[in-house]
Structures are given as C-alpha cells and as structure tokens.
Amino acid sequence: MRTQASILFYYNDTRVEVSDHRLLMPLAEFLRREVLLSGTKIVCSEGDCGACTVLVGYPEPNGKINYQSVNSCILPVFLLNGAHVITVEGVGTRENPHPVQKSMVEHFGSQCGYCTPGFITAMAGLAEQAIEEKKSIDAKKACHALTGNLCRCTGYEGIIQAATNLKLSPEHSLRKKYLNPSRDQELSQARQKSVNIELDTISIHLPVNLTEALELKKKHPDIRLVSGATDLSVLVNKGKQAYQKVLSLQQVQELHQIQKNKETVVVGSQVTIDQIENELVDVYPEFVRLLHIFASPQIKHRATLVGNVVNASPIADTIPFLMVTEAVICVEGLSGKRKIPICDFYLGYKKLNLNPDEIVTGIEIPKLQEDQKLRLYKASQRKDLDISSVTFAGILETQDKKISNLRLAFGGVGPTVIRLNQVEKKYIGQALTKETVQRLGEEVSGSINPLSDLRASKEYRYLLVKNFIHKFFDEISGGLA
Amino acid sequence: MIKKSTPHESAWGHVTGQSEYVDDRPFQRGELLVGVIGSPTAAGELLKIDFTEALKVPGIVNCFSAKDLAHNRWGSIFHDQPLLVEREISHYQEPLGIMVGETEEALRLARKKVQIQIAEKKPVLTIDEAREKQMFLYRATDLHRGNVTEGLSQGPHRLKGKLRIDGQEHFYLESQAAIAYPLDGDRLEVHSSTQHPTETQHIIAEAVGLPYSKVVCTVKRLGGGFGGKESQAAPFAALAGFAAMKTKRPCRLVLTKDEDMVMTGKRHPFEIHYEVGFDDQGKILALRVELYSDGGAYVDLSPSILERAMFHIDGAYYIPHILVQGVSCKTNTHSNTAFRGFGGPQGTFVIESIIEDIGQTLQKDPAAIRLLNCYGKSDHNVTHYGQKVQPNPLPDLFSEILSSSDYKKRRAEITKFNQEQNGRLRGLSCTATKFGIAFTAKFLNQGNALVHIHRDATVQVSTGAIEMGQGVYTKVAQTVCQILGLEMTNVQVMPTSTDKNANTSPTAASSGADINCGATKIACEALKKRLAWVCHQLENQNPSAVGQEMSPPPIEFTADQYRFQNQTIENLKTGKIFRLPEIVEKAYLNRLSLSEYAHYRTEGIGFDKQKAIGTPFKYFTNGVAVTEVEVDECTGQSKVIRTDILMDLGRPQNPGIDRGQVVGAFVQAQGWVTTEYLHYDEKGILYSHSPTTYKIPNIQDTPRDLRVHLLENEYNSETFNGAKAVGEPPFLLGISVWTAIKNALAHRAKSNIVSLKSPATAERVLMELQRYE
C-alpha cells in the first residue's frame, strides 16, 4: 500500500505540500495568514456568506479537473490532497483580467468590496462552466450560482448585470491557464495514495479503499468521519469541537458513485448534493426541486446526502424525503454489511442505530411507483439558503377517490424527523374529501410536539403542519370537494 | 468628466482581491491579538473578574479590566458608556475585560479560564417595561402645529393604533476591526474600520491618557458601515490602542461576526402610538403620535435618531394639526445606534402604515389617499417643524410613477387574482421618501480637504470622508478632475487620517459627498486660480521681465477665463493653451504653493430647539416606489415580484454609483421589513448572531423585476454641483414592500384592520392570516 505523510495541492500556480499543524487550518486562514493571499475574506466562518469562496478542483477518475465554488472557511486543508485551488488573485489581475472582473467593474458590481472576491470566484466558476458548455449565462443561472454569496451594499443588481453580460471566449478558461498534463497527473497520483498523518494528539487518514477505512474504524471506534466537513468545520470554527482523529473517505472512488438500478437508486456516501441535483433530476424531480433551495452551491459542492442523514438534524431537509420513499441505509463493518430502513436509523436526538465499527457506505432509495405522488415542502424565514422551520414529505396513492397509500414525514416538529405511521394507517381506505383532510390535519397536529425556538414558534409550526397537509392533498387531487 | 459614471475608484482592487482592509494588513513581528470578554448576562453587578488562571496560558501576554484604563467613559453625545464594565452590567456580551495574546489558540484557551463573578439581575428588555419603570435615556422636545385635539374632533373618522418596528443588524461584512501600532514619543497610530476617525482618535487618546495630538487614526476603507461604525467602532479601537500602549507591541482587535452581532448596537426598535383623524375622502386632518424608541443600554446617538424620526413622521404628506412626542427608552440590550436613515425610516413608516389603514377603512385605494395628502407645490408645503418643501417634486414623482408602473391596471389585476383563492395573495403599494439632508446637530455640518499637486501634475487629495462602498472617494476624485482638468488616473484619494484632516465629522447623514466634495472644491478652486495666474503671467510678461519671480495672484484675479481640461489650461479669450505639468513646474520654481487646505460649512440651516421650528435641513432628497408582492398563504412567505423606483437626485455626480446606492438601500430596507428578525430570549440573549440565523436578502430575494429611474435634468441649487445626497433617502422606499404585504393581507382581512409588525416575517404574516379565519 502506497501511503504518504503529507498532502499535496496547488493554489493558483503554486505547489505546496503540507504535513504540519496547517493541515487543520481552514483553507481561508491558510491563504490569508500563511501565504498572504488576503483577497479571500473571512466573515461568518460558517459557510453562510460566501465571502471566502474559492474554486477547488479535484481530478476525476478520467483525470479531468472540474472547478467548483466552495467555502474556504469551512474546508480544512487536509481535505485538499490532489486539489487545485484558484483564489481571487488567481482568477486575474488588473493587467490580465478575467472577463468576470472586467464585467463587475463596468457594471458597478462592487461597493465596499468585502464580498467581491467571493462573487468573483463564484462567478468565475460559472463562467468556466459556460465556456466549457459553450452556453450563455442568463439571470436565472447567475442567481442560482451566486445564491451562496451575500452582499449588503449593492442589492445585487450590478452583480446580476455583470454575470449576464460576460464576454467569454475559450482563451479565458482557467483550466487552460493553470493545468497541463504533468500537473494533472501529479494531482491524480496524489489522490491515489493513502494519507496517514500523526501530529501530537491528532491523526488524519485519507484511505483509498473501503477495507482500509473499515480497518481504521475498527481500530479507532472514536475516529471522526468527515465528508464535506460543511457542518463539522463550523463547530470547530466556533470552538464547539476540535479535530482529533479524522477519517475522510473522499479518496475511496467507489463511494462517489450514484448507481441507478431497476427499482432503486444507490447513492454512495461521498456523493454530493450537487451531484444528486445533476444526476437524479429524471428520477426524483420533486427531490431535486427541493435541493435547489437546500443550500448554497458552495455547500452543495461539498456536502453529501449521507452526511446530511448521519448528521441527524431534526430539521435536515433530505430526511423526510428519504423517510417517505422508505430509503435504506447501507452500512458496513469488517464483520459484514447491514441494511437499515431509515425509519429505524434514528434512536433519538442525534442518536443513530450504528455500531462503533460501522461506516455508512450509501443510501438505497426506492424509485417511485407510477401512481405514487410525492410532494416535498419547506418553510423558512428566507426562501433560499435558510434552515427550515418545518419540512414536509408526503406520498399519496389513491384508488377510486379513496386513499390507498399514504406516507407522511415531518422535520422541525420534534427531536428527530418523524414518519407518522400510526396516523397514516388509519386513513388507508378513507374517502378523499375535504372532511378527511381536515380530520387528518387535526390528527397530525395531535401527534407532534414542536418547540418554540429562534426559527419559529410552536404555534406557527402547528399551523404550517396543517397547511402543508391541506396543500399536499389539494395539489395532488387537484382540489377537493 | 464629473457627470460620467466612472467606476468606483477601488473597483479594480475589489475584483482582484487587492483592496486592503484592516485585518488584511500583514502581521508585524511581535504583533498581538486582543480578545474581548463579554458579559454572559444582560444585567447584574460584576463582582469580580480574575485573570490569574488565564494569564498562565502560554502565549497570553496580559489581561486588562476597567481599573486599568486611564479614562473609562465614552459616548458621542453624552459620555455615559464605559469601555469596560466597572460594576454595573447593562447588556448581554457587554465588554468586561480584554486578553492580549500571541495566537488565537491562546486566547481561546484563556477565555475559558477567566473567572467572572456576577450578581445577576432581572433585565429590562422591552419598551413597555422601561416606560413602566421610567427608564428613559432622552425625552425630545415636542414638534407640533395647529391644535391636534380640535383637529381630531373635527374629523368624521378616527383611527387609533400601535405599531411595532423591530431593530435591524447592520451586517456590514467586515466586522469591527482595529490595529494599533505604538510609535516613539508616546504616540499611537491606529488603523480602524470607523466612520468617524476624529471621534475614534479622541476616545483612544482618552482611554490611554494621551493628548489627542499623540494619536493618529487612519482609515483606508470600510467593508461596509451603514452607521454601525459611526460611534461604535471607537471603543474597540480604544481597547486595541490601550493594549498596544501597555504592551508596547502592535495589537490587533478584530471581532468575529458572532461577537460583533451580540456586542454592537443595531437600528432602534420603535413602538409608536398614534391617533389619526381624516375625512370621507381620506384627507388627514390631524395626527397625534407618541414615539418610543428602544435606545438600549446607553445614550449613544439615540437622541438625534429619535429627533430625525420625529422630523420624518410626515413622510411626503401635509398634516394640518399634528403633535409628535418622542422618548428614548433605556433597556438592557446592546446600545442601539446609527443605521442608514437614522430614525427617518421609522418615522415615515408610521404615516405610510396609517395611510394603508385609512385606505382600508374607507375602502379606497391607498395611492389615491397619498395623492390627496401629498405636500403641495405652492400651498400645503410647510412641514410640521416649519421648513418649506421647496422645490417640491413629490406630486410629479407620484403621478409619474403611478403611470409608468401601470399602477391602475395592475391594481385591477391583483383584485382579480386575489379573488381566485389559489393559495397566493398579491399586494401593491406606492410609498415615498422625503429625506432631510444635513446633520441635525448643526456643528457637524462642516468638513475640510487637503489637496497636493505634485510636480508631475498628479494630485493627492485627503478629506475627512470615509469610503465604505458608497463611492465618496470616487466623487472626491471626480471633483478634483472636474476643476483641475485631470483624468481619474492623475488623482489619488489618500487614506483618511486625523493628522491630515482633523476635527472632521463622521461620514454619515448622507452628507459625505456634499461636505467633503464641497471642501475639495474650495481647495481646488484656489489651486486653479494660482495656476491660471501663472498662465496669465506667462502670457502677459514683457520679455525684460523674464527671469523675474512671479508674484502670488492678487485677490481680484479670477480663473474664469481659463478652461482646465485634459491636462491643459486654455485661455478662452486668447485661445492660448498651456500644458498643465509645465504650469505646475513653473509655479513651483516661482515658489507658489501647490498645496491647499480648505474648510467647508453648510450654509442656511438652523433649527430652534426651544420653539421646535426652523430649517434643520439644507434640502430634501425625494423619491417614490411602487412594489408588488406575493404572499404564500400556506407558509406566510412573501416575495417581491416587481418594484419601480423613481428618484430625484438632482443632477447626479456619478449615476452608476448613485444607482447602486438606490438599489442597495432599497434591498437593505426590504430585508429590514421582511426577513431580518432579531430573536432575543427572555434573558436578553441574542440568538440571531450570524448569517445562519439572521437572514439578510440574498440574490434570489431582490425584486424579480426592478425598474429604477433617476429624474433627468434636475438641478439642486443647494449643492455646488447640482447633485443630491443619496445614501439614505432611498432606504425609506423599502417600506413599500411592507405596505404591499399589508395591502395583500387586507384582501383577506374582512372587517379587521390589518395588524402587522415589522419585519413581516413569514410567521407573523401567517399568524395574521389565521386571525381572519
């Protein structure tokens, strides 16, 4: 087994190997403090404002590097093995500017300038994709790509103008600017080697195959699995947790796959939300629609579906969907594999049905039957990029104007996401009428116990639950008598 | 040149990551970090703060508390606020002490080892409680006209109501930041992210115990200010300065976003009680208003903010009988402070809300009521404090926007849409801004500028203006260019610094460009005259005088016949053209000064506080907006479908920059009235202290269809270049989003008057809809 005790990456044109305490730094801090590239700004340290956005590309199995915008304040350096990072300084200079920089200047896209580097890099990522696909950028696309960047000055008008008036041509490709076969190969090779680093009380592991990972997990049951680090890094930045033993599976290639079977889809543990949005739009259009407002592009480029599931937040946006589709969690230990229905996976607030030596390798999601109608709703203070007050997932099948199958799940109404099996059962066979839905609404309200917190009051949550039920039946039945 | 939409002078720095902010400054050898210890409770007595264990943490250099400071009181109006708590704790996370250490890690570890003993008290958290306990920071002089009691009794209709407007976090992206460098001779150089370097300099000097002349405060640019760094940057700069003086090492104090949001003040929450009388047509006859602002723990700028709210209670409307009373309450929350609009938005909010209610009561379109009550051009054009609204473009603005936005047609469509009961509700509303320009504290209406022409004919200009994104440096440079005939590349605006421009006013009250460009103009005119004089001498010299030294220009000489452009000076009478660099060199060789310092004061303002009458403002900046919203009846969430804005900015100095101000202000206000909700618990702890929990508008929230127009060919005779101030006025137009939501709800309200607080969060909207069930 080839293993290395350092990680290798490039930022702009500079090659760097890191094997010391800097491994645990957020990339943003590394850039600002260690290599004096202070264009990248840190504002919130929690991946919610986008000021720290940089482009990061990892070599794919085919050797190609695709740049994606990420929040460098919550990306620890140790996850950069084999990566190429482009910062605002690397996008272009006054003398040799990138079209996004020119366009932002011309359209008054910056005022105080503090969020600007983040917008430049995110927009450069969008431009790179447009160059690649030879497509233009409309306002919808621009807004979507820039959802994760907050600006307090401009009201965004100039920024949207800038993004939709880019003068792009193939010579502006950042890939062309920075990559060449030997660099590609060097990065690919770095990624094919396991990384094992011991530093005082800290150990960092990036194995390249699952067996290696399972052995580590068996040996160190307390090792912390890190996927996109979009949640864990926030806790570390805010002093609520510290990295000790960490295990990343990002170099285990097979876990990056989405496998489409006849009846189910299996999503590997390293599959990002972004990948799902791109690859599963035909299978789960409703789920992909929800993912559009799930988080910022920067987060979706890093965060994984399995991460969202294992993190077990009671308001996780994906879990209600997985509950009503009756997804199965695939776990593996050295002693064997298990498949756990998601409804049996949560034992309490952030408590999982998982043995210390086991790793979640993926999630198997059944495809919808033709007459199963699925709806997913989310209410939050701000539509995009906000943590939900209440999330809802429902599947309904009807026969002869009667309910023949009903599955309901809610997030934000208790310590875990809940599936309402008891209530559902009672309504099978009942006539699909306004009165039924009214009763069902009351009954659902009776079986939940939401809390008041900073996002919503208890009363508001009750009301949302009721309204979602009504909306669900209304939408599917096309209006009830 | 000056009218051109030249890009922001730092735009290229912004987009390439080269623009430097305080925390981007490279660390000096030996530089230390300062960490602030905040109070865990909102009220109580600090019995003990003990750093013994914290000081044992490796890397911790020193720790300080109130007793160490030379002077521990500051405040922009009254010096009532301690830098560090002595005994009484007045709000959650109020600074109790500071730690100075070599690394973040050391500060993090030490923080846990600071021992604090507090006798906790029950905090006063609401305006009601403060009123009950008579905890007031300030009571303003009443503003009144006519006889309100009589006026109210005349009207066939009367409405009584109470309005609650919550606060707003500035959410400047760059948190409070300062670095202090100790210099020889007991001097300090402090780089601070402050809107008010002069006050910051003073507070640092006092905290350290130095004369003001030993302290220089320098500001290159701010990563956003919005008022949040007008008064409240200074205490953090003072703590950094103090640490630097004590340790004799550079000290850096940069708050995290979370720290900044819990420690610093916000836009004042207001509670307003009112009674309005009106006739059958909707004409307002009388208005009685009591304004209660939540000033938080200390006075800060609360009195001026309250007074501006009272000045703006009329909005764009003439109210014959009126009585406005105002009190600022003291509560155990962060000390509330300046925020774009400075009370103006809260004041105008009241009348715009009342007009919606009048519309609902009379079943009339609120836009018709607005037209009916709008200030007139020749009569009904005097405000309740005696200032004439003149010239008054408001009637024209209203009629133009109602037609250009297709208001009537859309109103009919919306009524139809809302009858369809499809789970969505639409609302439409038109509101106005009439914002008074000038500091209401008269002495602040002054500024100065220092201009150097160097021997290559490039210019350095320094003023008291702070660049925080609004483009004031660009406008200062444009002013120089226009007068001296230069290109933007020939002019360098220097970092603002108290050693070049002393006794400056904060960059605030939308006045930054008026005052500082005004001073720059005076300085440049003097230089222009001197250079023209050189030309004059050269042209009129008899050959025998060659070699003689030129005299300074006589007083009666004017540069009127000389045109400065493209780095040349042309004598318009003779047609003779001189190259500017040659004239500059000639001036130097003839020992004529190429530098000029100038002072500017805003003339023609004055307000008699005793009689509550006068001319507090130099002029008004006016504008109108029409906003359409859609409310989801299932969740209460709303979105802005379309906004039309029409602003009168005189003859804008830089339309590109000014348009950015209009849109930026509008969207910022949209956040204020919709999603930006500050959640405090019953102990006064703020839970929304980061972008995860505090939701400012993002790119998807901006109006889907946004049409902004600036009136063309207007000229403001009150400023030297005909432009009007733009920073704050358009903020008030964001109120149209809230009134549009209110208008949408009115379609379901049956016989209820819509009762909505601001912000109109999804929760509040849904709960209000529920009330009509």
CSV table of N, CA and C in Angstrom, one decimal, chain A residues 22-74:
chain,number,residue,atom,x,y,z
A,22,ARG,N,-0.7,23.1,9.9
A,22,ARG,CA,-1.5,23.9,9.0
A,22,ARG,C,-2.6,23.0,8.3
A,23,LEU,N,-2.4,21.6,8.5
A,23,LEU,CA,-3.4,20.7,7.9
A,23,LEU,C,-4.8,21.0,8.5
A,24,LEU,N,-4.9,21.4,9.7
A,24,LEU,CA,-6.2,21.6,10.3
A,24,LEU,C,-6.8,23.0,10.1
A,25,MET,N,-6.0,23.8,9.5
A,25,MET,CA,-6.5,25.2,9.3
A,25,MET,C,-7.6,25.1,8.3
A,26,PRO,N,-8.6,26.0,8.4
A,26,PRO,CA,-9.4,26.2,7.2
A,26,PRO,C,-8.6,26.8,6.1
A,27,LEU,N,-8.9,26.4,4.9
A,27,LEU,CA,-8.2,26.9,3.7
A,27,LEU,C,-8.1,28.4,3.7
A,28,ALA,N,-9.2,29.1,4.1
A,28,ALA,CA,-9.2,30.5,4.1
A,28,ALA,C,-8.1,31.1,5.0
A,29,GLU,N,-8.0,30.5,6.1
A,29,GLU,CA,-6.9,31.0,7.1
A,29,GLU,C,-5.5,30.7,6.5
A,30,PHE,N,-5.4,29.5,5.9
A,30,PHE,CA,-4.1,29.2,5.3
A,30,PHE,C,-3.7,30.2,4.2
A,31,LEU,N,-4.7,30.6,3.4
A,31,LEU,CA,-4.5,31.5,2.3
A,31,LEU,C,-4.1,32.9,2.9
A,32,ARG,N,-4.9,33.3,3.9
A,32,ARG,CA,-4.7,34.7,4.4
A,32,ARG,C,-3.5,34.9,5.2
A,33,ARG,N,-3.3,33.9,6.1
A,33,ARG,CA,-2.2,34.1,7.1
A,33,ARG,C,-0.9,33.4,6.7
A,34,GLU,N,-0.9,32.3,6.0
A,34,GLU,CA,0.3,31.5,5.7
A,34,GLU,C,0.9,32.0,4.4
A,35,VAL,N,0.1,32.2,3.4
A,35,VAL,CA,0.7,32.6,2.1
A,35,VAL,C,0.3,34.0,1.7
A,36,LEU,N,-0.3,34.8,2.6
A,36,LEU,CA,-0.5,36.2,2.4
A,36,LEU,C,-1.4,36.5,1.2
A,37,LEU,N,-2.3,35.7,0.9
A,37,LEU,CA,-3.3,36.0,-0.2
A,37,LEU,C,-4.5,36.4,0.5
A,38,SER,N,-4.6,37.7,0.9
A,38,SER,CA,-5.7,38.2,1.8
A,38,SER,C,-6.9,38.6,1.0
A,39,GLY,N,-6.9,38.4,-0.3
A,39,GLY,CA,-8.1,38.7,-1.1
A,39,GLY,C,-9.3,37.9,-0.6
A,40,THR,N,-9.0,36.6,-0.3
A,40,THR,CA,-10.1,35.8,0.3
A,40,THR,C,-10.5,36.3,1.7
A,41,LYS,N,-11.7,36.6,1.9
A,41,LYS,CA,-12.2,37.2,3.1
A,41,LYS,C,-12.9,36.1,4.0
A,42,ILE,N,-12.7,36.3,5.3
A,42,ILE,CA,-13.5,35.5,6.3
A,42,ILE,C,-14.5,36.4,7.0
A,43,VAL,N,-15.8,36.1,6.9
A,43,VAL,CA,-16.8,36.9,7.5
A,43,VAL,C,-17.5,36.1,8.6
A,44,CYS,N,-18.2,35.0,8.2
A,44,CYS,CA,-19.0,34.3,9.1
A,44,CYS,C,-18.4,33.0,9.7
A,45,SER,N,-17.4,32.5,9.1
A,45,SER,CA,-16.7,31.3,9.5
A,45,SER,C,-17.7,30.1,9.6
A,46,GLU,N,-18.8,30.2,8.8
A,46,GLU,CA,-19.7,29.0,8.9
A,46,GLU,C,-20.3,28.7,7.5
A,47,GLY,N,-19.7,29.2,6.5
A,47,GLY,CA,-20.2,28.8,5.1
A,47,GLY,C,-21.5,29.4,4.7
A,48,ASP,N,-21.9,30.5,5.3
A,48,ASP,CA,-23.2,31.1,5.0
A,48,ASP,C,-23.2,32.4,4.3
A,49,CYS,N,-22.0,33.0,4.1
A,49,CYS,CA,-22.0,34.3,3.4
A,49,CYS,C,-21.2,34.3,2.1
A,50,GLY,N,-20.3,33.3,1.9
A,50,GLY,CA,-19.7,33.2,0.6
A,50,GLY,C,-18.5,34.1,0.4
A,51,ALA,N,-18.1,35.0,1.4
A,51,ALA,CA,-17.0,35.9,1.2
A,51,ALA,C,-15.7,35.2,1.0
A,52,CYS,N,-15.6,33.9,1.5
A,52,CYS,CA,-14.4,33.1,1.4
A,52,CYS,C,-14.3,32.2,0.2
A,53,THR,N,-15.3,32.4,-0.7
A,53,THR,CA,-15.4,31.5,-1.8
A,53,THR,C,-14.1,31.4,-2.7
A,54,VAL,N,-13.7,30.2,-2.9
A,54,VAL,CA,-12.6,29.9,-3.9
A,54,VAL,C,-13.0,28.8,-4.8
A,55,LEU,N,-12.3,28.6,-5.9
A,55,LEU,CA,-12.6,27.4,-6.7
A,55,LEU,C,-11.7,26.3,-6.4
A,56,VAL,N,-12.3,25.1,-6.3
A,56,VAL,CA,-11.5,23.9,-6.0
A,56,VAL,C,-11.8,22.9,-7.0
A,57,GLY,N,-10.8,22.2,-7.6
A,57,GLY,CA,-11.0,21.1,-8.5
A,57,GLY,C,-10.2,19.9,-8.1
A,58,TYR,N,-10.8,18.8,-8.1
A,58,TYR,CA,-10.1,17.5,-7.8
A,58,TYR,C,-10.1,16.7,-9.1
A,59,PRO,N,-9.1,16.0,-9.4
A,59,PRO,CA,-9.1,15.1,-10.6
A,59,PRO,C,-10.1,14.1,-10.5
A,60,GLU,N,-10.9,14.0,-11.5
A,60,GLU,CA,-11.9,12.9,-11.6
A,60,GLU,C,-11.2,11.6,-12.0
A,61,PRO,N,-11.9,10.5,-12.0
A,61,PRO,CA,-11.3,9.2,-12.4
A,61,PRO,C,-10.7,9.3,-13.8
A,62,ASN,N,-11.4,10.1,-14.7
A,62,ASN,CA,-10.9,10.3,-16.0
A,62,ASN,C,-9.8,11.3,-16.1
A,63,GLY,N,-9.3,11.8,-15.0
A,63,GLY,CA,-8.2,12.7,-15.0
A,63,GLY,C,-8.5,14.1,-15.1
A,64,LYS,N,-9.8,14.4,-15.4
A,64,LYS,CA,-10.2,15.8,-15.6
A,64,LYS,C,-10.5,16.5,-14.3
A,65,ILE,N,-10.2,17.8,-14.3
A,65,ILE,CA,-10.4,18.6,-13.1
A,65,ILE,C,-11.6,19.5,-13.4
A,66,ASN,N,-12.6,19.4,-12.6
A,66,ASN,CA,-13.8,20.4,-12.7
A,66,ASN,C,-13.7,21.3,-11.5
A,67,TYR,N,-13.7,22.6,-11.8
A,67,TYR,CA,-13.7,23.5,-10.7
A,67,TYR,C,-15.1,23.8,-10.1
A,68,GLN,N,-15.1,23.8,-8.8
A,68,GLN,CA,-16.4,24.1,-8.1
A,68,GLN,C,-16.2,25.2,-7.1
A,69,SER,N,-17.2,26.0,-6.9
A,69,SER,CA,-17.0,27.0,-5.8
A,69,SER,C,-17.2,26.3,-4.5
A,70,VAL,N,-16.4,26.7,-3.5
A,70,VAL,CA,-16.5,26.1,-2.2
A,70,VAL,C,-16.2,27.3,-1.2
A,71,ASN,N,-16.7,27.0,0.0
A,71,ASN,CA,-16.4,28.0,1.1
A,71,ASN,C,-15.1,27.6,1.8
A,72,SER,N,-14.1,28.4,1.6
A,72,SER,CA,-12.8,28.0,2.1
A,72,SER,C,-12.7,28.2,3.6
A,73,CYS,N,-13.6,28.8,4.2
A,73,CYS,CA,-13.6,29.0,5.7
A,73,CYS,C,-13.9,27.7,6.4
A,74,ILE,N,-14.6,26.8,5.7
A,74,ILE,CA,-15.0,25.5,6.3
A,74,ILE,C,-14.5,24.3,5.6
